[in-house]
Amino acid sequence: MSDSFDTLALAAQLVRVPSVTPDDRGCQAQLAARLERIGFKTEALNCGAVSNLYAKRGRAAPHLTFVGHTDVVPPGDADAWLYPPFSATVADGMLYGRGAADMKGSIAAMVTACERLFARGGAGFDGTLSMLITSDEEGPAVAGTRHALAELTERGETFQYCLVGEPTSEKTLADTIKVGRRGSLSATLTVRGQQGHVAYPQLADNPIHRAGPLVAHLAQYRWHDGDELFPDTALQISNIHAGVGADNVIPAELKLNFNIRYSPAQRAESLIHDIETLCRAHTDNCVIEWQEPSHPYHSQNGHFAELVGDAVYAELGTRARRSSSGGTSDGRFVASTGAEVVELGPLNATIHQVNECVSVRDLDRLSNIYQRVIEQLAAQHPLA
Ligand SMILES: [Zn+2]
């Protein structure tokens, strides 16, 4: 399948652009130009410093949307890399560079899959194909996919099937696809006391002593049992701070940060209620500031997940495991429109690390899998 349209070349071209969040630096313009050549209509749905590209071809059902991001996390210490992080060096069958796996490789594979279908007399596709690419996935994720979807749904756009190119594979290409993601809820807890001299504790109120049992309780609490797809809901404390630096002062307050990863069986509101109740049971003098939660999603329908699994099997002869592990993704925003969302991309072993890389062979195979997904969808939706 993939030979005439070089996924590696496009991936390398994108990796050479240092598009650290939210600065797209022209990556999306490159993609738009390629897609317009094969009949996509493209538009920019930018918001502030964030670039969003929506490209669409066709009107009829079914509608398949590819979702991705051109932004990358910073490379960190460039000297720690084997090759400069934006050089897109190919060595030992791997393409090295920041964003190679997360997720410029997948975006390149999506584009070349479409090119083979439409540019060289492929079977084509009578339904609707679209691509929604943001430069804000690794950042606050507010002005990106969420913003673009709000604008698109406002004008009546609907989404049916969605394939997110996040790097989901663990040991071998497409051994894992995601059909859901856990929610994420973060907060800062401040326990207040009364500052004083350590020699006169009766005149003070030590917030560290108050927080001790509360920390133990938070860490041990059984929040929710997982199931086949979603792991146990877990709370993790990430930062804790109190003290003025002197060893003879009882501090006035203690601050700690925690995060909860939770399954779609739970709602953020009830978690917030439970945690506030638990904290109040330990001390009246505390305040919790909650960040806006990232909601979980679970594409329950399963039809599209099955189709993607079949495309993987047709290309590789292996079966993909369904999972919901890992961090949040923009899939949650598309899922909230009612679309069935599946995530499939290259190996995630090096993402956000120095020496991020992706297998050149996997890029071609991924492009073939994406093409098969489109073709199988076409086969299942014969036009009346
Ligand atoms: Zn990503």
Short mmCIF file of C-alpha atoms and ligand atoms in Angstrom, two decimals:
data_model
loop_
_atom_site.label_atom_id
_atom_site.label_comp_id
_atom_site.label_asym_id
_atom_site.label_seq_id
_atom_site.Cartn_x
_atom_site.Cartn_y
_atom_site.Cartn_z
CA MET A 1 0.00 0.00 0.00
CA SER A 2 2.13 2.85 1.24
CA ASP A 3 5.08 3.51 -0.99
CA SER A 4 4.35 6.31 -3.43
CA PHE A 5 3.44 8.77 -0.68
CA ASP A 6 6.16 8.98 1.82
CA THR A 7 4.92 9.22 5.36
CA LEU A 8 8.46 9.51 6.68
CA ALA A 9 9.18 12.56 4.52
CA LEU A 10 6.13 14.43 5.76
CA ALA A 11 6.73 13.40 9.39
CA ALA A 12 10.34 14.60 9.17
CA GLN A 13 9.25 17.85 7.57
CA LEU A 14 6.91 18.47 10.51
CA VAL A 15 9.43 17.40 13.16
CA ARG A 16 11.90 19.99 11.84
CA VAL A 17 9.49 22.72 12.92
CA PRO A 18 10.00 23.56 16.62
CA SER A 19 6.28 23.96 17.28
CA VAL A 20 6.31 24.06 21.07
CA THR A 21 2.81 24.65 22.51
CA PRO A 22 0.95 26.75 21.46
CA ASP A 23 3.13 27.92 18.55
CA ASP A 24 2.19 25.94 15.42
CA ARG A 25 4.83 27.72 13.30
CA GLY A 26 3.23 26.86 9.99
CA CYS A 27 2.83 23.09 10.43
CA GLN A 28 -0.90 23.32 9.86
CA ALA A 29 -0.41 25.41 6.71
CA GLN A 30 1.75 22.59 5.33
CA LEU A 31 -0.98 20.06 6.11
CA ALA A 32 -3.72 22.28 4.68
CA ALA A 33 -1.81 22.63 1.40
CA ARG A 34 -1.46 18.86 1.07
CA LEU A 35 -5.11 18.22 1.92
CA GLU A 36 -6.44 20.92 -0.41
CA ARG A 37 -4.65 19.20 -3.27
CA ILE A 38 -6.87 16.14 -2.76
CA GLY A 39 -10.13 18.00 -2.42
CA PHE A 40 -10.35 18.97 1.24
CA LYS A 41 -11.73 22.38 2.14
CA THR A 42 -9.68 23.83 4.95
CA GLU A 43 -10.22 26.61 7.44
CA ALA A 44 -8.39 28.02 10.43
CA LEU A 45 -10.34 28.13 13.69
CA ASN A 46 -7.66 29.94 15.63
CA CYS A 47 -8.16 31.25 19.13
CA GLY A 48 -5.61 33.64 20.61
CA ALA A 49 -2.14 32.16 20.19
CA VAL A 50 -3.56 28.71 19.39
CA SER A 51 -3.85 27.50 15.79
CA ASN A 52 -6.59 25.06 14.84
CA LEU A 53 -7.08 23.54 11.41
CA TYR A 54 -10.32 21.99 10.23
CA ALA A 55 -10.17 20.24 6.89
CA LYS A 56 -13.17 18.48 5.40
CA ARG A 57 -13.99 16.52 2.28
CA GLY A 58 -17.51 15.38 1.35
CA ARG A 59 -20.93 15.74 2.94
CA ALA A 60 -22.56 12.33 3.07
CA ALA A 61 -22.55 9.82 5.93
CA PRO A 62 -20.56 8.28 7.41
CA HIS A 63 -18.39 11.06 8.82
CA LEU A 64 -14.95 10.07 10.04
CA THR A 65 -12.81 12.68 11.76
CA PHE A 66 -9.09 12.35 12.38
CA VAL A 67 -7.91 14.31 15.40
CA GLY A 68 -4.38 15.35 16.22
CA HIS A 69 -2.05 18.06 17.41
CA THR A 70 0.95 19.78 15.85
CA ASP A 71 2.26 21.18 19.13
CA VAL A 72 5.03 19.44 21.05
CA VAL A 73 6.39 19.64 24.57
CA PRO A 74 9.75 21.44 24.96
CA PRO A 75 12.80 19.31 24.15
CA GLY A 76 14.49 19.94 27.50
CA ASP A 77 18.28 19.79 27.51
CA ALA A 78 19.14 19.59 23.79
CA ASP A 79 22.65 18.33 24.64
CA ALA A 80 21.14 15.25 26.26
CA TRP A 81 19.74 14.14 22.89
CA LEU A 82 21.61 11.75 20.57
CA TYR A 83 20.65 14.06 17.68
CA PRO A 84 19.42 17.65 17.85
CA PRO A 85 15.74 17.47 18.87
CA PHE A 86 14.44 19.26 15.76
CA SER A 87 16.83 17.73 13.24
CA ALA A 88 14.52 14.82 12.32
CA THR A 89 17.49 12.49 12.05
CA VAL A 90 16.85 8.97 10.75
CA ALA A 91 19.10 6.33 12.30
CA ASP A 92 18.71 2.57 12.65
CA GLY A 93 15.23 2.66 11.17
CA MET A 94 14.00 5.27 13.63
CA LEU A 95 13.00 8.88 13.09
CA TYR A 96 14.32 10.91 16.02
CA GLY A 97 12.96 14.24 17.18
CA ARG A 98 10.57 15.98 19.49
CA GLY A 99 7.06 15.18 18.31
CA ALA A 100 8.09 12.20 16.16
CA ALA A 101 5.82 9.89 18.17
CA ASP A 102 3.59 12.47 19.87
CA MET A 103 2.22 13.07 17.35
CA LYS A 104 3.57 14.38 14.08
CA GLY A 105 4.17 10.83 12.83
CA SER A 106 0.49 10.00 13.19
CA ILE A 107 -0.57 13.21 11.48
CA ALA A 108 1.72 12.44 8.56
CA ALA A 109 0.23 8.92 8.40
CA MET A 110 -3.31 10.35 8.32
CA VAL A 111 -2.45 12.69 5.47
CA THR A 112 -0.69 10.08 3.35
CA ALA A 113 -3.54 7.60 3.95
CA CYS A 114 -5.96 10.16 2.50
CA GLU A 115 -3.57 10.96 -0.34
CA ARG A 116 -3.39 7.33 -1.42
CA LEU A 117 -7.18 7.11 -1.37
CA PHE A 118 -7.85 10.19 -3.44
CA ALA A 119 -4.77 11.16 -5.39
CA ARG A 120 -3.84 7.95 -7.12
CA GLY A 121 -7.10 6.41 -8.16
CA GLY A 122 -7.63 4.61 -4.89
CA ALA A 123 -11.06 3.22 -4.03
CA GLY A 124 -11.91 6.67 -2.71
CA PHE A 125 -14.50 7.30 -0.05
CA ASP A 126 -18.06 8.47 -0.60
CA GLY A 127 -18.62 9.58 2.97
CA THR A 128 -17.16 12.58 4.74
CA LEU A 129 -13.59 12.75 5.94
CA SER A 130 -12.37 15.51 8.17
CA MET A 131 -9.26 16.38 10.10
CA LEU A 132 -9.15 18.52 13.22
CA ILE A 133 -5.65 19.54 14.23
CA THR A 134 -4.78 21.83 17.13
CA SER A 135 -1.61 23.37 18.57
CA ASP A 136 -2.82 23.32 22.17
CA GLU A 137 -3.08 19.65 23.16
CA GLU A 138 0.01 19.66 25.37
CA GLY A 139 -1.05 22.94 27.00
CA PRO A 140 -4.24 24.09 28.70
CA ALA A 141 -6.36 22.41 25.95
CA VAL A 142 -8.96 25.14 26.16
CA ALA A 143 -8.40 27.20 22.99
CA GLY A 144 -7.67 24.09 20.92
CA THR A 145 -9.92 21.14 20.10
CA ARG A 146 -12.51 22.24 22.65
CA HIS A 147 -12.78 25.72 21.17
CA ALA A 148 -12.84 24.47 17.57
CA LEU A 149 -15.52 21.87 18.32
CA ALA A 150 -17.67 24.47 20.04
CA GLU A 151 -17.47 26.65 16.95
CA LEU A 152 -18.16 23.72 14.60
CA THR A 153 -21.09 22.26 16.54
CA GLU A 154 -22.54 25.77 16.90
CA ARG A 155 -22.88 25.89 13.13
CA GLY A 156 -24.46 22.44 12.99
CA GLU A 157 -21.47 20.22 12.29
CA THR A 158 -21.92 16.70 13.70
CA PHE A 159 -19.35 14.01 14.37
CA GLN A 160 -19.90 10.29 14.06
CA TYR A 161 -16.61 8.41 14.21
CA CYS A 162 -13.35 9.84 15.44
CA LEU A 163 -9.84 8.46 15.27
CA VAL A 164 -7.30 10.21 17.50
CA GLY A 165 -3.68 9.61 16.55
CA GLU A 166 -2.22 9.72 20.07
CA PRO A 167 0.61 7.21 20.58
CA THR A 168 -1.33 4.34 22.17
CA SER A 169 0.95 1.42 21.28
CA GLU A 170 3.01 -0.07 24.09
CA LYS A 171 5.36 -2.84 22.91
CA THR A 172 4.46 -3.31 19.26
CA LEU A 173 2.50 -1.18 16.81
CA ALA A 174 -1.25 -1.24 17.48
CA ASP A 175 -1.03 -3.71 20.35
CA THR A 176 -3.26 -1.24 22.22
CA ILE A 177 -6.06 1.08 21.20
CA LYS A 178 -7.90 3.41 23.56
CA VAL A 179 -11.66 3.51 23.71
CA GLY A 180 -11.84 5.78 26.73
CA ARG A 181 -9.79 7.85 29.11
CA ARG A 182 -10.02 8.51 32.81
CA GLY A 183 -11.00 11.91 34.10
CA SER A 184 -8.55 14.10 35.93
CA LEU A 185 -9.32 16.38 38.84
CA SER A 186 -6.70 18.52 40.60
CA ALA A 187 -6.92 20.69 43.68
CA THR A 188 -4.90 22.72 46.15
CA LEU A 189 -5.73 22.15 49.79
CA THR A 190 -4.76 24.79 52.34
CA VAL A 191 -4.88 23.80 56.01
CA ARG A 192 -4.77 26.88 58.22
CA GLY A 193 -3.53 27.12 61.79
CA GLN A 194 -2.00 29.71 64.03
CA GLN A 195 1.68 30.64 63.84
CA GLY A 196 3.66 30.49 67.06
CA HIS A 197 6.83 29.48 68.94
CA VAL A 198 7.47 25.73 69.07
CA ALA A 199 8.12 26.10 72.81
CA TYR A 200 4.62 27.49 73.35
CA PRO A 201 2.38 25.15 71.31
CA GLN A 202 -0.57 25.98 73.55
CA LEU A 203 -0.52 29.46 72.00
CA ALA A 204 -0.41 28.17 68.42
CA ASP A 205 -2.27 25.72 66.20
CA ASN A 206 -0.02 23.52 64.08
CA PRO A 207 -1.47 22.91 60.58
CA ILE A 208 1.15 20.20 59.91
CA HIS A 209 -0.14 18.16 62.81
CA ARG A 210 -3.69 18.65 61.62
CA ALA A 211 -2.78 17.64 58.08
CA GLY A 212 -0.92 14.45 59.06
CA PRO A 213 -3.94 12.20 59.68
CA LEU A 214 -5.76 13.84 56.78
CA VAL A 215 -2.92 12.99 54.38
CA ALA A 216 -2.96 9.38 55.57
CA HIS A 217 -6.71 9.25 55.10
CA LEU A 218 -6.59 10.74 51.60
CA ALA A 219 -3.85 8.32 50.55
CA GLN A 220 -5.62 5.22 51.85
CA TYR A 221 -9.21 5.97 50.92
CA ARG A 222 -10.74 3.50 48.49
CA TRP A 223 -12.31 5.86 46.00
CA HIS A 224 -13.72 3.47 43.45
CA ASP A 225 -12.93 -0.01 42.22
CA GLY A 226 -11.94 -0.31 38.60
CA ASP A 227 -13.31 -2.72 36.07
CA GLU A 228 -12.06 -4.53 33.00
CA LEU A 229 -11.40 -1.29 31.16
CA PHE A 230 -10.86 1.37 33.79
CA PRO A 231 -8.30 1.06 36.59
CA ASP A 232 -9.16 1.89 40.23
CA THR A 233 -9.80 5.54 40.90
CA ALA A 234 -6.74 6.83 42.70
CA LEU A 235 -5.77 10.00 44.51
CA GLN A 236 -2.13 11.04 44.49
CA ILE A 237 -0.61 13.87 46.51
CA SER A 238 1.99 15.62 44.36
CA ASN A 239 3.26 18.52 46.49
CA ILE A 240 3.21 19.41 50.15
CA HIS A 241 4.62 22.48 51.77
CA ALA A 242 4.62 24.14 55.17
CA GLY A 243 7.10 25.98 57.32
CA VAL A 244 8.93 29.28 57.32
CA GLY A 245 12.39 27.71 57.28
CA ALA A 246 13.19 28.26 60.96
CA ASP A 247 13.14 25.24 63.26
CA ASN A 248 11.51 27.09 66.15
CA VAL A 249 8.39 28.36 64.37
CA ILE A 250 5.05 26.62 64.04
CA PRO A 251 3.80 27.75 60.62
CA ALA A 252 0.46 29.37 59.94
CA GLU A 253 -0.54 27.14 57.06
CA LEU A 254 0.15 24.03 55.02
CA LYS A 255 -0.53 23.66 51.32
CA LEU A 256 -0.79 20.46 49.37
CA ASN A 257 -1.68 19.56 45.79
CA PHE A 258 -3.41 16.39 44.79
CA ASN A 259 -4.83 14.84 41.65
CA ILE A 260 -7.48 12.18 41.17
CA ARG A 261 -7.79 9.98 38.09
CA TYR A 262 -11.32 8.65 37.90
CA SER A 263 -13.49 6.46 35.72
CA PRO A 264 -16.63 7.48 33.80
CA ALA A 265 -18.64 5.64 36.48
CA GLN A 266 -17.94 8.61 38.74
CA ARG A 267 -18.75 12.27 38.52
CA ALA A 268 -16.39 15.07 39.47
CA GLU A 269 -19.10 16.72 41.59
CA SER A 270 -19.50 13.70 43.84
CA LEU A 271 -15.73 13.29 44.21
CA ILE A 272 -15.49 16.94 45.21
CA HIS A 273 -18.28 16.47 47.73
CA ASP A 274 -16.66 13.34 49.23
CA ILE A 275 -13.24 14.96 49.57
CA GLU A 276 -14.59 18.14 51.11
CA THR A 277 -16.54 16.08 53.63
CA LEU A 278 -13.43 14.08 54.48
CA CYS A 279 -11.31 17.21 54.94
CA ARG A 280 -13.93 18.91 57.11
CA ALA A 281 -13.99 15.83 59.32
CA HIS A 282 -10.33 16.55 60.13
CA THR A 283 -10.36 20.34 60.34
CA ASP A 284 -12.79 23.20 59.93
CA ASN A 285 -9.99 25.50 58.99
CA CYS A 286 -9.20 24.41 55.45
CA VAL A 287 -9.89 25.64 51.96
CA ILE A 288 -9.84 23.58 48.75
CA GLU A 289 -9.39 25.27 45.40
CA TRP A 290 -10.50 22.97 42.59
CA GLN A 291 -9.29 23.17 39.03
CA GLU A 292 -11.72 22.53 36.25
CA PRO A 293 -11.88 18.76 35.77
CA SER A 294 -10.92 16.96 32.57
CA HIS A 295 -13.93 14.75 32.11
CA PRO A 296 -13.54 11.04 31.41
CA TYR A 297 -15.01 9.40 28.36
CA HIS A 298 -15.85 5.88 27.29
CA SER A 299 -17.02 5.13 23.79
CA GLN A 300 -19.48 2.40 24.65
CA ASN A 301 -20.99 1.68 21.27
CA GLY A 302 -18.02 -0.38 20.15
CA HIS A 303 -18.84 -0.49 16.44
CA PHE A 304 -15.99 1.75 15.38
CA ALA A 305 -13.57 0.14 17.86
CA GLU A 306 -14.34 -3.19 16.24
CA LEU A 307 -13.74 -1.75 12.79
CA VAL A 308 -10.39 -0.26 13.84
CA GLY A 309 -9.46 -3.61 15.41
CA ASP A 310 -10.27 -5.33 12.11
CA ALA A 311 -8.15 -2.84 10.18
CA VAL A 312 -5.24 -3.57 12.52
CA TYR A 313 -5.70 -7.29 12.03
CA ALA A 314 -5.91 -6.95 8.26
CA GLU A 315 -2.63 -5.02 8.16
CA LEU A 316 -0.60 -6.72 10.89
CA GLY A 317 -2.32 -10.02 11.66
CA THR A 318 -2.44 -9.11 15.35
CA ARG A 319 -5.26 -8.14 17.69
CA ALA A 320 -5.32 -4.79 19.50
CA ARG A 321 -6.14 -4.70 23.20
CA ARG A 322 -8.68 -2.08 24.33
CA SER A 323 -7.50 0.18 27.09
CA SER A 324 -8.23 3.44 28.87
CA SER A 325 -4.87 3.94 30.55
CA GLY A 326 -2.62 6.97 30.40
CA GLY A 327 -3.33 10.66 30.70
CA THR A 328 -6.18 12.65 29.26
CA SER A 329 -6.51 13.33 25.54
CA ASP A 330 -8.53 15.58 23.27
CA GLY A 331 -10.66 12.51 22.52
CA ARG A 332 -12.84 13.54 25.45
CA PHE A 333 -14.01 16.69 23.66
CA VAL A 334 -15.02 14.80 20.53
CA ALA A 335 -16.71 12.09 22.60
CA SER A 336 -18.81 14.78 24.29
CA THR A 337 -20.37 15.59 20.88
CA GLY A 338 -21.72 12.03 20.75
CA ALA A 339 -19.09 10.62 18.39
CA GLU A 340 -17.55 7.19 18.94
CA VAL A 341 -13.88 7.83 19.64
CA VAL A 342 -10.98 5.43 19.20
CA GLU A 343 -7.33 6.34 19.66
CA LEU A 344 -4.57 4.58 17.77
CA GLY A 345 -1.03 5.73 17.18
CA PRO A 346 2.61 4.61 17.37
CA LEU A 347 4.63 3.38 20.36
CA ASN A 348 4.53 5.69 23.35
CA ALA A 349 7.75 4.47 25.03
CA THR A 350 9.73 7.66 24.32
CA ILE A 351 7.08 10.39 24.32
CA HIS A 352 7.99 13.56 26.24
CA GLN A 353 11.48 12.07 26.81
CA VAL A 354 14.87 12.93 25.35
CA ASN A 355 15.50 10.90 22.18
CA GLU A 356 11.81 10.68 21.32
CA CYS A 357 11.58 8.49 18.22
CA VAL A 358 9.26 6.50 16.03
CA SER A 359 9.92 3.50 13.81
CA VAL A 360 9.98 4.39 10.12
CA ARG A 361 8.40 1.05 9.27
CA ASP A 362 5.64 1.68 11.79
CA LEU A 363 4.85 5.02 10.16
CA ASP A 364 4.13 3.25 6.88
CA ARG A 365 2.12 0.53 8.58
CA LEU A 366 0.16 3.08 10.60
CA SER A 367 -0.68 4.94 7.42
CA ASN A 368 -1.88 1.66 5.89
CA ILE A 369 -4.05 0.96 8.96
CA TYR A 370 -5.63 4.42 8.74
CA GLN A 371 -6.32 3.81 5.06
CA ARG A 372 -7.92 0.45 5.85
CA VAL A 373 -10.11 2.10 8.50
CA ILE A 374 -11.48 4.49 5.89
CA GLU A 375 -11.94 1.71 3.34
CA GLN A 376 -13.70 -0.59 5.79
CA LEU A 377 -15.99 2.22 6.85
CA ALA A 378 -16.83 2.79 3.19
CA ALA A 379 -17.55 -0.91 2.73
CA GLN A 380 -19.93 -0.92 5.68
CA HIS A 381 -21.82 2.15 4.53
CA PRO A 382 -22.78 1.43 0.93
CA LEU A 383 -24.58 4.39 -0.55
CA ALA A 384 -28.27 3.79 -1.17
ZN ZN B 1 -0.12 13.82 22.13
#
